[in-house]
Structure formats: C-alpha cells, structure tokens
Amino acid sequence: MAEVAIRTENLSVSFAGFRAVDGVDLSVEAGTIHALIGPNGAGKTTCFNLITKFIRPSSGRIWLGEQDITALEPDAVARLGMVRSFQISAVFPGLSVLENVRVALQPTLGVTFQFWRSNRILRRLDDQAMALLDRVGMAAVAGERAADLSYGRKRVLEIATTLALDPSVLLLDEPMAGMGAEDVAMVANLIREVGRNRTILMVEHNLSVVADLSDRITVLQRGQILAEGSYAEVSSDRRVIEAYMGEEVTDA
Amino acid sequence: MSTRSVIVFLLVVALLAAAPFVVYPVFLMKALLFALFASAFNLLLGYVGLLSFGHAAFFGFAAYVSAHVVKVWEWGPEGGIVAGTAVAAALGLVFGWLAIRRQGIYFAMVTLALAQMVYFVSLQASFTHGEDGIQAVPRRPLFGIVDISDNLSLYFFVAVVAVAGMLLVRRAIHSPFGEVLRAIRENEQRARSLGFRVDRYKLLAFVLSAALAGVAGSTKILVFQLASLSDVEWMMSGEVVLMALIGGMGTVWGPALGAVVIVAMQNYLAQFGAMVTILQGIIFVAVVLLFRRGIVGEALAFWEKRRKAGAADDTASATLPERQGKAAPGE
C-alpha cells in the first residue's frame, strides 16, 4: 500500500449546530496532487482549516504521515512540513516582494528572536529568495511592495513564499481564484513542477485545471464525501453531476 | 547611508552634550527619560500593533523598586536600575503572557486591569509608603566611584542611559526579530501558517518594551530622588500613548520627539495650571483628526512626496524611511 501523507478519520466540525464538515475520512497519498472539489458551501475550505489546525475539529483525528496532529497548533503543523496558502491572497502587503520570501526563509538562519542584531544579516538570504522568485518569474519585481502587485501576482508570490519553507505537503486553497488566463497557465505549470516531489492537496473551482493536474479527486457535498477517484471516474459519477447541476461551473 | 547616519549621530551627541549648558538639566533629563519611555512603548504599539494601556505599571513600579533598593538596601544607582528593570521585565512577562491572548480593545483592557492591580499594590504595600512615595532617594556614586550628586554630572549619565535605550529600541526594530514582527503585524495568520510562533514573538516584544520602560522609570528616581504614585497611575499610561501618537507611532524617533513636546508643554505651561490638560486634549484631538501620522510621520510623508515628485532617481526603495527623522531626541 502506498504511503499516506495526510489522513483524516471521521473529521467533523459544527458551527452553531450546523455541521460544516461531517465525518470526512480523507486519505491523501504521498507524492500525488489531490484535489478537493464540490459546490459552494460544501466544506472544502473548512476542511482545509481543520487539516491545517486553524479550526479545531469537534471530533475526529488528523494524521500527517505517521504523526497524529489533531492537538497541534497551526504554526507547529507548518514546522512539520505542511504549509498552506489562503483563499484570499495572503502576502505581507507592506513588505517588498523579496522581503516576503525572505521572512519565510529566516528560520533557517536561526536568528528570528535576535533583537540585538542588525537585520543586515538577512541579506545572506537574498540569493536564495531571488532564486525562488526567479522560479516563479517574479525576479524582476523583487523590489516592489507586495501591496502594489496585481491580484494574480500576489497569489504567485504567496506560492513562492510557501515554497521557501520547502514543505513536503502543500495545501493550496483555490490557487487560481481571480487570476487571468496567463497566470493560470503559469501557476498550473508551477504546481505541476513543485508537485513532482511533494504532496499537494488543493481546493479549486477551475475544473479544467483540476482535470489537468490532479491524480485524484475528492468531491465534497454538504460537508460529506460524495465521491472519490480519478477525474474520469468522478466526472461520470451521476451523483456528482447532480450535485453540480444548477451550480455555476467555472471553466476558465 | 552609513556615513550619513554616523554624522547625524555625532550631531545628536554634540547637541546632547551642549544642551545642559543652555537648558535646565533636570528638565532635559525628564525629557530624555520620557523619550525612552515613549520609544519603548512604541515598540509595541507601532511595530507589533498592540496598544498597551498599562505601561505606567512598568515605568512606575520599576521606579519604586529602584528607589527602594537604593534608599533602603543602599545599592548603587546602577544596582537600582538593574533591579527596577528586572522587575519591570518580570511584570511584562506576566502582563504579556495574559494579554497577548486577546486582541484590540480587549488587549488594552487586560493591560489596564493588570496595571490597576499594580497601582493598588503600590498604594497599599508598606515599602512604597502610600501617598508619600519613597522620598529623598540618595544619589550615590555611580559604580561606587563616579560622583553624580550634582545635576550636570547626573545629566550625562542619564543621557547615556536614555540614548542607549533608544538605540536598542531602534536596533530591535531593524533586527531579524523586528523583521518577523513586521510580518506578524502585516498578516498574523500568514505568519502563523509559515510556522512562526506568533505569541512568542509578541511576548518577547512585550517584555522588551516593559523592560525598557523600566529602565526609564528606575533612572527617573535618580533625577527627582522620588518614586511616587503619579508614575504608576493610569494617567501615565495615557500620557505615553499621547506622546507616541503626537510624535508619530510606527516611526523610530517620533515618540521620543512627542515625549519632548509633552514634557516641554507641562514644564513651560505649568503656570497655567489645568490649562495644560486642556491644551493636551486639544492637541490630541487635532493629531488624531488631522495629522494621524504624528509630527515625524507627517514630516516623513511630506519628504517622501517631495522626493517622488522632485526626481526620477527612484533607485533607493523606501525600506528605511525612519532614518530621516533622527534629529529627535535632543531638543
């Protein structure tokens, strides 16, 4: 049996009596790109927040590899190598593009608590940060304030920042949302490339991207798993087609 | 850049060295120590985005501790400062540990409530002598040898302490730690998701801020030879907020300048009695409504605007604009 990167067992959470995620048993195989899809309000993002510990589950357990992470804090999960992106682009707006990436690299120097030292030492990380920016095609705008970037560019920067941690497991929450066609192709390539030696779990509305990238797809509806399988399997599933009927399906 | 900041620094040093021969040294010492207090406070407000409404507790209680060990235990002034600072840091650890679990107004309320408890202790404990305070604190020789009994020699000691403290604040802001604080202030969730233990960074900032407020408070008793309730009162917590806002929170030297302005007002307008409070109130409202960035903040924004409009040499990025406001702590 293949190695499992993320596993949840009977994962549930309720908000004021409403079961947003209801008994989800998810299993993400290591080294694959796994997509989480479903109509609006199906609990995809809530699932993400549960797995990355930004929300506490009402019941159920979560494993990262062999380790039970049910009781951990979000930053601890990140240090274990599972890093997420956010649905609403999460950059540090007042920092430059380079500084955004550099701050994520900073723990590798082991100086993050050193308040008596000049921040000039951080220049040692500049090359590494530039290399990451170069990889996502943003080296030319390294000096710009992140706040001044276009929406799509912010998302790309977010991915670059995430990659700075060299995570083994990457959770991408709608990486393509609000992006222009050009950026979508670029980010899709980027995801495919970084997914070669990592596990990726992503929520995405753009079904052509999902079809193109994912090894496996889990369809959620009303907080429960409706179907699971390859794109061909899932897209021919009658229940899935029904769930999507009347729903707006983004295709580009 | 580096040579210019050295020149500015030397100018400030020269100014500080000459000042006591022109201006009354006690006033200068008061201004310098409040400048340090406001800078320490601003480390939290301006660079972590946490509004503490209890900083008088660190300032004022450090003053009591320092006064007590110098007067009763007969320690030297340096021992008093170390003791006061250590106690302020310990208080900061407790305050911070409890308060950083909450945000915004709740954070402010927790710090205020804890500071009121410290005030109550200061009022009731026997060693603080209630309404009388600790009076006639002796000015013992520094390290047992350097005489600081006259105002002028004490001034130089106080100036060194205050400037060193403010430089430490500045350094913390421009340190690797300060860089993480910036990221946390910009987007706390994202910082967490990148693996930063956000609470620990906030707590360290809180303790640093409290400790430096303690340095200011415990040095102040050498100047006035008195530790009293007015330094530990909630009004003092409010005053330091005012100083930071007037000078420009989020700028390195703004709060120091704000402190000098407030202390100067209290000093030179003292003859008008209650008018001072009214004037302070008017200035506060004016700053909040019209000059939200404070004196230094507005000046920097103006300078930045002119620079952008003036020339096309846009090579230098705006990462360190604070450096320009360096002429603050002398008057």
PDB file of N, CA and C in Angstrom, chain B residues 15-100:
ATOM      1  N   LEU B  15      24.875  67.809  20.329  1.00  0.00           N
ATOM      2  CA  LEU B  15      23.733  68.590  20.806  1.00  0.00           C
ATOM      3  C   LEU B  15      23.405  68.236  22.255  1.00  0.00           C
ATOM      4  N   LEU B  16      23.395  66.923  22.528  1.00  0.00           N
ATOM      5  CA  LEU B  16      23.083  66.472  23.876  1.00  0.00           C
ATOM      6  C   LEU B  16      24.149  66.912  24.866  1.00  0.00           C
ATOM      7  N   ALA B  17      25.395  66.955  24.393  1.00  0.00           N
ATOM      8  CA  ALA B  17      26.489  67.352  25.280  1.00  0.00           C
ATOM      9  C   ALA B  17      26.408  68.843  25.597  1.00  0.00           C
ATOM     10  N   ALA B  18      25.965  69.630  24.616  1.00  0.00           N
ATOM     11  CA  ALA B  18      25.921  71.079  24.810  1.00  0.00           C
ATOM     12  C   ALA B  18      24.658  71.521  25.550  1.00  0.00           C
ATOM     13  N   ALA B  19      23.596  70.747  25.387  1.00  0.00           N
ATOM     14  CA  ALA B  19      22.282  71.156  25.883  1.00  0.00           C
ATOM     15  C   ALA B  19      22.240  71.581  27.349  1.00  0.00           C
ATOM     16  N   PRO B  20      22.859  70.827  28.284  1.00  0.00           N
ATOM     17  CA  PRO B  20      22.689  71.176  29.707  1.00  0.00           C
ATOM     18  C   PRO B  20      23.313  72.521  30.072  1.00  0.00           C
ATOM     19  N   PHE B  21      24.140  73.063  29.192  1.00  0.00           N
ATOM     20  CA  PHE B  21      24.732  74.361  29.488  1.00  0.00           C
ATOM     21  C   PHE B  21      23.808  75.495  29.064  1.00  0.00           C
ATOM     22  N   VAL B  22      22.769  75.110  28.314  1.00  0.00           N
ATOM     23  CA  VAL B  22      21.816  76.108  27.828  1.00  0.00           C
ATOM     24  C   VAL B  22      20.470  75.933  28.529  1.00  0.00           C
ATOM     25  N   VAL B  23      20.044  74.680  28.655  1.00  0.00           N
ATOM     26  CA  VAL B  23      18.727  74.386  29.219  1.00  0.00           C
ATOM     27  C   VAL B  23      18.906  73.740  30.590  1.00  0.00           C
ATOM     28  N   TYR B  24      17.928  73.941  31.461  1.00  0.00           N
ATOM     29  CA  TYR B  24      17.961  73.365  32.806  1.00  0.00           C
ATOM     30  C   TYR B  24      18.093  71.837  32.732  1.00  0.00           C
ATOM     31  N   PRO B  25      19.168  71.290  33.316  1.00  0.00           N
ATOM     32  CA  PRO B  25      19.447  69.848  33.153  1.00  0.00           C
ATOM     33  C   PRO B  25      18.319  68.939  33.649  1.00  0.00           C
ATOM     34  N   VAL B  26      17.650  69.317  34.725  1.00  0.00           N
ATOM     35  CA  VAL B  26      16.595  68.436  35.241  1.00  0.00           C
ATOM     36  C   VAL B  26      15.476  68.280  34.222  1.00  0.00           C
ATOM     37  N   PHE B  27      15.149  69.385  33.572  1.00  0.00           N
ATOM     38  CA  PHE B  27      14.141  69.306  32.510  1.00  0.00           C
ATOM     39  C   PHE B  27      14.618  68.384  31.388  1.00  0.00           C
ATOM     40  N   LEU B  28      15.862  68.534  31.009  1.00  0.00           N
ATOM     41  CA  LEU B  28      16.414  67.697  29.931  1.00  0.00           C
ATOM     42  C   LEU B  28      16.371  66.215  30.302  1.00  0.00           C
ATOM     43  N   MET B  29      16.739  65.938  31.551  1.00  0.00           N
ATOM     44  CA  MET B  29      16.757  64.537  31.986  1.00  0.00           C
ATOM     45  C   MET B  29      15.348  63.959  31.939  1.00  0.00           C
ATOM     46  N   LYS B  30      14.386  64.758  32.410  1.00  0.00           N
ATOM     47  CA  LYS B  30      12.998  64.307  32.385  1.00  0.00           C
ATOM     48  C   LYS B  30      12.573  64.024  30.936  1.00  0.00           C
ATOM     49  N   ALA B  31      12.906  64.964  30.056  1.00  0.00           N
ATOM     50  CA  ALA B  31      12.523  64.814  28.650  1.00  0.00           C
ATOM     51  C   ALA B  31      13.158  63.556  28.046  1.00  0.00           C
ATOM     52  N   LEU B  32      14.432  63.340  28.353  1.00  0.00           N
ATOM     53  CA  LEU B  32      15.138  62.185  27.794  1.00  0.00           C
ATOM     54  C   LEU B  32      14.541  60.873  28.291  1.00  0.00           C
ATOM     55  N   LEU B  33      14.217  60.835  29.579  1.00  0.00           N
ATOM     56  CA  LEU B  33      13.689  59.581  30.121  1.00  0.00           C
ATOM     57  C   LEU B  33      12.286  59.296  29.600  1.00  0.00           C
ATOM     58  N   PHE B  34      11.492  60.362  29.436  1.00  0.00           N
ATOM     59  CA  PHE B  34      10.179  60.127  28.840  1.00  0.00           C
ATOM     60  C   PHE B  34      10.312  59.755  27.365  1.00  0.00           C
ATOM     61  N   ALA B  35      11.332  60.300  26.724  1.00  0.00           N
ATOM     62  CA  ALA B  35      11.584  59.917  25.331  1.00  0.00           C
ATOM     63  C   ALA B  35      11.873  58.417  25.250  1.00  0.00           C
ATOM     64  N   LEU B  36      12.661  57.925  26.214  1.00  0.00           N
ATOM     65  CA  LEU B  36      12.945  56.482  26.242  1.00  0.00           C
ATOM     66  C   LEU B  36      11.672  55.690  26.538  1.00  0.00           C
ATOM     67  N   PHE B  37      10.904  56.170  27.492  1.00  0.00           N
ATOM     68  CA  PHE B  37       9.652  55.504  27.861  1.00  0.00           C
ATOM     69  C   PHE B  37       8.728  55.408  26.632  1.00  0.00           C
ATOM     70  N   ALA B  38       8.571  56.526  25.940  1.00  0.00           N
ATOM     71  CA  ALA B  38       7.678  56.545  24.781  1.00  0.00           C
ATOM     72  C   ALA B  38       8.210  55.655  23.655  1.00  0.00           C
ATOM     73  N   SER B  39       9.527  55.629  23.469  1.00  0.00           N
ATOM     74  CA  SER B  39      10.110  54.770  22.429  1.00  0.00           C
ATOM     75  C   SER B  39       9.864  53.297  22.748  1.00  0.00           C
ATOM     76  N   ALA B  40      10.037  52.958  24.026  1.00  0.00           N
ATOM     77  CA  ALA B  40       9.813  51.577  24.453  1.00  0.00           C
ATOM     78  C   ALA B  40       8.364  51.183  24.231  1.00  0.00           C
ATOM     79  N   PHE B  41       7.469  52.104  24.577  1.00  0.00           N
ATOM     80  CA  PHE B  41       6.043  51.861  24.390  1.00  0.00           C
ATOM     81  C   PHE B  41       5.711  51.670  22.913  1.00  0.00           C
ATOM     82  N   ASN B  42       6.355  52.488  22.095  1.00  0.00           N
ATOM     83  CA  ASN B  42       6.080  52.453  20.654  1.00  0.00           C
ATOM     84  C   ASN B  42       6.562  51.172  19.989  1.00  0.00           C
ATOM     85  N   LEU B  43       7.550  50.536  20.595  1.00  0.00           N
ATOM     86  CA  LEU B  43       7.996  49.243  20.051  1.00  0.00           C
ATOM     87  C   LEU B  43       6.798  48.305  19.953  1.00  0.00           C
ATOM     88  N   LEU B  44       5.919  48.412  20.921  1.00  0.00           N
ATOM     89  CA  LEU B  44       4.738  47.558  20.967  1.00  0.00           C
ATOM     90  C   LEU B  44       3.612  48.104  20.089  1.00  0.00           C
ATOM     91  N   LEU B  45       3.326  49.410  20.250  1.00  0.00           N
ATOM     92  CA  LEU B  45       2.202  49.995  19.512  1.00  0.00           C
ATOM     93  C   LEU B  45       2.529  50.120  18.024  1.00  0.00           C
ATOM     94  N   GLY B  46       3.682  50.681  17.735  1.00  0.00           N
ATOM     95  CA  GLY B  46       3.997  50.993  16.345  1.00  0.00           C
ATOM     96  C   GLY B  46       4.496  49.805  15.545  1.00  0.00           C
ATOM     97  N   TYR B  47       5.108  48.846  16.210  1.00  0.00           N
ATOM     98  CA  TYR B  47       5.761  47.777  15.452  1.00  0.00           C
ATOM     99  C   TYR B  47       5.159  46.387  15.658  1.00  0.00           C
ATOM    100  N   VAL B  48       4.280  46.256  16.638  1.00  0.00           N
ATOM    101  CA  VAL B  48       3.550  44.998  16.754  1.00  0.00           C
ATOM    102  C   VAL B  48       2.056  45.258  16.595  1.00  0.00           C
ATOM    103  N   GLY B  49       1.678  46.536  16.739  1.00  0.00           N
ATOM    104  CA  GLY B  49       0.268  46.880  16.620  1.00  0.00           C
ATOM    105  C   GLY B  49      -0.523  46.551  17.870  1.00  0.00           C
ATOM    106  N   LEU B  50       0.158  46.504  19.020  1.00  0.00           N
ATOM    107  CA  LEU B  50      -0.529  46.217  20.281  1.00  0.00           C
ATOM    108  C   LEU B  50      -0.595  47.484  21.123  1.00  0.00           C
ATOM    109  N   LEU B  51      -1.812  47.914  21.451  1.00  0.00           N
ATOM    110  CA  LEU B  51      -1.981  49.102  22.284  1.00  0.00           C
ATOM    111  C   LEU B  51      -2.076  48.687  23.737  1.00  0.00           C
ATOM    112  N   SER B  52      -0.972  48.893  24.454  1.00  0.00           N
ATOM    113  CA  SER B  52      -0.988  48.608  25.888  1.00  0.00           C
ATOM    114  C   SER B  52      -1.489  49.842  26.615  1.00  0.00           C
ATOM    115  N   PHE B  53      -2.414  49.627  27.530  1.00  0.00           N
ATOM    116  CA  PHE B  53      -2.883  50.757  28.316  1.00  0.00           C
ATOM    117  C   PHE B  53      -2.456  50.568  29.760  1.00  0.00           C
ATOM    118  N   GLY B  54      -1.312  49.904  29.936  1.00  0.00           N
ATOM    119  CA  GLY B  54      -0.863  49.666  31.300  1.00  0.00           C
ATOM    120  C   GLY B  54       0.629  49.878  31.465  1.00  0.00           C
ATOM    121  N   HIS B  55       1.208  50.675  30.569  1.00  0.00           N
ATOM    122  CA  HIS B  55       2.666  50.794  30.638  1.00  0.00           C
ATOM    123  C   HIS B  55       3.168  51.576  31.845  1.00  0.00           C
ATOM    124  N   ALA B  56       2.284  52.347  32.477  1.00  0.00           N
ATOM    125  CA  ALA B  56       2.696  53.044  33.701  1.00  0.00           C
ATOM    126  C   ALA B  56       3.146  52.047  34.759  1.00  0.00           C
ATOM    127  N   ALA B  57       2.563  50.856  34.746  1.00  0.00           N
ATOM    128  CA  ALA B  57       2.924  49.859  35.751  1.00  0.00           C
ATOM    129  C   ALA B  57       4.411  49.525  35.682  1.00  0.00           C
ATOM    130  N   PHE B  58       4.937  49.395  34.462  1.00  0.00           N
ATOM    131  CA  PHE B  58       6.356  49.049  34.319  1.00  0.00           C
ATOM    132  C   PHE B  58       7.245  50.235  34.694  1.00  0.00           C
ATOM    133  N   PHE B  59       6.844  51.393  34.198  1.00  0.00           N
ATOM    134  CA  PHE B  59       7.584  52.629  34.453  1.00  0.00           C
ATOM    135  C   PHE B  59       7.566  52.942  35.952  1.00  0.00           C
ATOM    136  N   GLY B  60       6.372  52.981  36.511  1.00  0.00           N
ATOM    137  CA  GLY B  60       6.199  53.422  37.886  1.00  0.00           C
ATOM    138  C   GLY B  60       6.664  52.411  38.912  1.00  0.00           C
ATOM    139  N   PHE B  61       6.416  51.140  38.663  1.00  0.00           N
ATOM    140  CA  PHE B  61       6.804  50.143  39.662  1.00  0.00           C
ATOM    141  C   PHE B  61       8.314  49.944  39.652  1.00  0.00           C
ATOM    142  N   ALA B  62       8.908  50.044  38.460  1.00  0.00           N
ATOM    143  CA  ALA B  62      10.375  49.993  38.390  1.00  0.00           C
ATOM    144  C   ALA B  62      10.960  51.135  39.208  1.00  0.00           C
ATOM    145  N   ALA B  63      10.298  52.289  39.172  1.00  0.00           N
ATOM    146  CA  ALA B  63      10.760  53.440  39.952  1.00  0.00           C
ATOM    147  C   ALA B  63      10.752  53.106  41.450  1.00  0.00           C
ATOM    148  N   TYR B  64       9.652  52.478  41.915  1.00  0.00           N
ATOM    149  CA  TYR B  64       9.588  52.096  43.330  1.00  0.00           C
ATOM    150  C   TYR B  64      10.692  51.119  43.696  1.00  0.00           C
ATOM    151  N   VAL B  65      10.865  50.118  42.873  1.00  0.00           N
ATOM    152  CA  VAL B  65      11.870  49.095  43.172  1.00  0.00           C
ATOM    153  C   VAL B  65      13.258  49.727  43.225  1.00  0.00           C
ATOM    154  N   SER B  66      13.551  50.537  42.219  1.00  0.00           N
ATOM    155  CA  SER B  66      14.848  51.199  42.159  1.00  0.00           C
ATOM    156  C   SER B  66      15.052  52.091  43.379  1.00  0.00           C
ATOM    157  N   ALA B  67      14.039  52.880  43.699  1.00  0.00           N
ATOM    158  CA  ALA B  67      14.140  53.789  44.844  1.00  0.00           C
ATOM    159  C   ALA B  67      14.342  53.003  46.141  1.00  0.00           C
ATOM    160  N   HIS B  68      13.625  51.900  46.277  1.00  0.00           N
ATOM    161  CA  HIS B  68      13.722  51.100  47.495  1.00  0.00           C
ATOM    162  C   HIS B  68      15.121  50.503  47.668  1.00  0.00           C
ATOM    163  N   VAL B  69      15.624  49.885  46.613  1.00  0.00           N
ATOM    164  CA  VAL B  69      16.931  49.222  46.778  1.00  0.00           C
ATOM    165  C   VAL B  69      18.046  50.246  46.970  1.00  0.00           C
ATOM    166  N   VAL B  70      17.875  51.429  46.367  1.00  0.00           N
ATOM    167  CA  VAL B  70      18.922  52.448  46.537  1.00  0.00           C
ATOM    168  C   VAL B  70      18.843  53.064  47.926  1.00  0.00           C
ATOM    169  N   LYS B  71      17.614  53.359  48.366  1.00  0.00           N
ATOM    170  CA  LYS B  71      17.482  54.058  49.649  1.00  0.00           C
ATOM    171  C   LYS B  71      17.620  53.096  50.843  1.00  0.00           C
ATOM    172  N   VAL B  72      16.864  51.993  50.803  1.00  0.00           N
ATOM    173  CA  VAL B  72      16.809  51.116  51.972  1.00  0.00           C
ATOM    174  C   VAL B  72      17.931  50.083  51.967  1.00  0.00           C
ATOM    175  N   TRP B  73      18.159  49.470  50.835  1.00  0.00           N
ATOM    176  CA  TRP B  73      19.212  48.453  50.779  1.00  0.00           C
ATOM    177  C   TRP B  73      20.582  49.055  50.482  1.00  0.00           C
ATOM    178  N   GLU B  74      20.585  50.330  50.228  1.00  0.00           N
ATOM    179  CA  GLU B  74      21.830  51.075  49.990  1.00  0.00           C
ATOM    180  C   GLU B  74      22.632  50.566  48.805  1.00  0.00           C
ATOM    181  N   TRP B  75      21.902  50.171  47.736  1.00  0.00           N
ATOM    182  CA  TRP B  75      22.597  49.793  46.500  1.00  0.00           C
ATOM    183  C   TRP B  75      23.013  51.043  45.760  1.00  0.00           C
ATOM    184  N   GLY B  76      23.931  50.872  44.818  1.00  0.00           N
ATOM    185  CA  GLY B  76      24.320  51.994  43.958  1.00  0.00           C
ATOM    186  C   GLY B  76      23.243  52.263  42.916  1.00  0.00           C
ATOM    187  N   PRO B  77      23.345  53.385  42.208  1.00  0.00           N
ATOM    188  CA  PRO B  77      22.334  53.716  41.194  1.00  0.00           C
ATOM    189  C   PRO B  77      22.246  52.665  40.091  1.00  0.00           C
ATOM    190  N   GLU B  78      23.394  52.109  39.724  1.00  0.00           N
ATOM    191  CA  GLU B  78      23.362  51.083  38.666  1.00  0.00           C
ATOM    192  C   GLU B  78      22.602  49.843  39.132  1.00  0.00           C
ATOM    193  N   GLY B  79      22.773  49.520  40.439  1.00  0.00           N
ATOM    194  CA  GLY B  79      22.029  48.395  41.005  1.00  0.00           C
ATOM    195  C   GLY B  79      20.537  48.669  41.011  1.00  0.00           C
ATOM    196  N   GLY B  80      20.184  49.912  41.318  1.00  0.00           N
ATOM    197  CA  GLY B  80      18.776  50.303  41.315  1.00  0.00           C
ATOM    198  C   GLY B  80      18.162  50.147  39.942  1.00  0.00           C
ATOM    199  N   ILE B  81      18.901  50.571  38.924  1.00  0.00           N
ATOM    200  CA  ILE B  81      18.373  50.486  37.554  1.00  0.00           C
ATOM    201  C   ILE B  81      18.219  49.017  37.139  1.00  0.00           C
ATOM    202  N   VAL B  82      19.232  48.221  37.478  1.00  0.00           N
ATOM    203  CA  VAL B  82      19.155  46.803  37.106  1.00  0.00           C
ATOM    204  C   VAL B  82      17.969  46.135  37.807  1.00  0.00           C
ATOM    205  N   ALA B  83      17.812  46.422  39.094  1.00  0.00           N
ATOM    206  CA  ALA B  83      16.716  45.806  39.856  1.00  0.00           C
ATOM    207  C   ALA B  83      15.364  46.253  39.298  1.00  0.00           C
ATOM    208  N   GLY B  84      15.223  47.562  39.074  1.00  0.00           N
ATOM    209  CA  GLY B  84      13.959  48.095  38.556  1.00  0.00           C
ATOM    210  C   GLY B  84      13.630  47.509  37.195  1.00  0.00           C
ATOM    211  N   THR B  85      14.647  47.417  36.355  1.00  0.00           N
ATOM    212  CA  THR B  85      14.442  46.886  35.011  1.00  0.00           C
ATOM    213  C   THR B  85      14.048  45.412  35.056  1.00  0.00           C
ATOM    214  N   ALA B  86      14.719  44.666  35.939  1.00  0.00           N
ATOM    215  CA  ALA B  86      14.427  43.233  36.041  1.00  0.00           C
ATOM    216  C   ALA B  86      12.989  43.008  36.501  1.00  0.00           C
ATOM    217  N   VAL B  87      12.562  43.803  37.482  1.00  0.00           N
ATOM    218  CA  VAL B  87      11.194  43.644  37.973  1.00  0.00           C
ATOM    219  C   VAL B  87      10.194  44.049  36.884  1.00  0.00           C
ATOM    220  N   ALA B  88      10.512  45.127  36.161  1.00  0.00           N
ATOM    221  CA  ALA B  88       9.624  45.555  35.069  1.00  0.00           C
ATOM    222  C   ALA B  88       9.523  44.464  34.001  1.00  0.00           C
ATOM    223  N   ALA B  89      10.659  43.837  33.697  1.00  0.00           N
ATOM    224  CA  ALA B  89      10.648  42.766  32.696  1.00  0.00           C
ATOM    225  C   ALA B  89       9.806  41.586  33.172  1.00  0.00           C
ATOM    226  N   ALA B  90       9.939  41.268  34.458  1.00  0.00           N
ATOM    227  CA  ALA B  90       9.156  40.154  35.014  1.00  0.00           C
ATOM    228  C   ALA B  90       7.667  40.481  34.971  1.00  0.00           C
ATOM    229  N   LEU B  91       7.325  41.718  35.352  1.00  0.00           N
ATOM    230  CA  LEU B  91       5.932  42.153  35.250  1.00  0.00           C
ATOM    231  C   LEU B  91       5.455  42.060  33.800  1.00  0.00           C
ATOM    232  N   GLY B  92       6.335  42.490  32.894  1.00  0.00           N
ATOM    233  CA  GLY B  92       5.995  42.453  31.469  1.00  0.00           C
ATOM    234  C   GLY B  92       5.711  41.033  31.005  1.00  0.00           C
ATOM    235  N   LEU B  93       6.474  40.101  31.551  1.00  0.00           N
ATOM    236  CA  LEU B  93       6.268  38.698  31.179  1.00  0.00           C
ATOM    237  C   LEU B  93       4.874  38.236  31.607  1.00  0.00           C
ATOM    238  N   VAL B  94       4.488  38.614  32.821  1.00  0.00           N
ATOM    239  CA  VAL B  94       3.173  38.211  33.327  1.00  0.00           C
ATOM    240  C   VAL B  94       2.062  38.923  32.547  1.00  0.00           C
ATOM    241  N   PHE B  95       2.181  40.246  32.424  1.00  0.00           N
ATOM    242  CA  PHE B  95       1.179  41.026  31.677  1.00  0.00           C
ATOM    243  C   PHE B  95       1.050  40.478  30.255  1.00  0.00           C
ATOM    244  N   GLY B  96       2.190  40.341  29.622  1.00  0.00           N
ATOM    245  CA  GLY B  96       2.200  39.935  28.227  1.00  0.00           C
ATOM    246  C   GLY B  96       1.602  38.547  28.055  1.00  0.00           C
ATOM    247  N   TRP B  97       2.007  37.652  28.945  1.00  0.00           N
ATOM    248  CA  TRP B  97       1.532  36.272  28.838  1.00  0.00           C
ATOM    249  C   TRP B  97       0.010  36.220  28.911  1.00  0.00           C
ATOM    250  N   LEU B  98      -0.561  37.083  29.770  1.00  0.00           N
ATOM    251  CA  LEU B  98      -2.016  37.097  29.913  1.00  0.00           C
ATOM    252  C   LEU B  98      -2.694  37.886  28.787  1.00  0.00           C
ATOM    253  N   ALA B  99      -2.070  38.996  28.378  1.00  0.00           N
ATOM    254  CA  ALA B  99      -2.771  39.918  27.478  1.00  0.00           C
ATOM    255  C   ALA B  99      -2.705  39.515  26.006  1.00  0.00           C
ATOM    256  N   ILE B 100      -1.611  38.896  25.567  1.00  0.00           N
ATOM    257  CA  ILE B 100      -1.495  38.644  24.124  1.00  0.00           C
ATOM    258  C   ILE B 100      -2.462  37.584  23.631  1.00  0.00           C
TER     259      ILE B 100
END
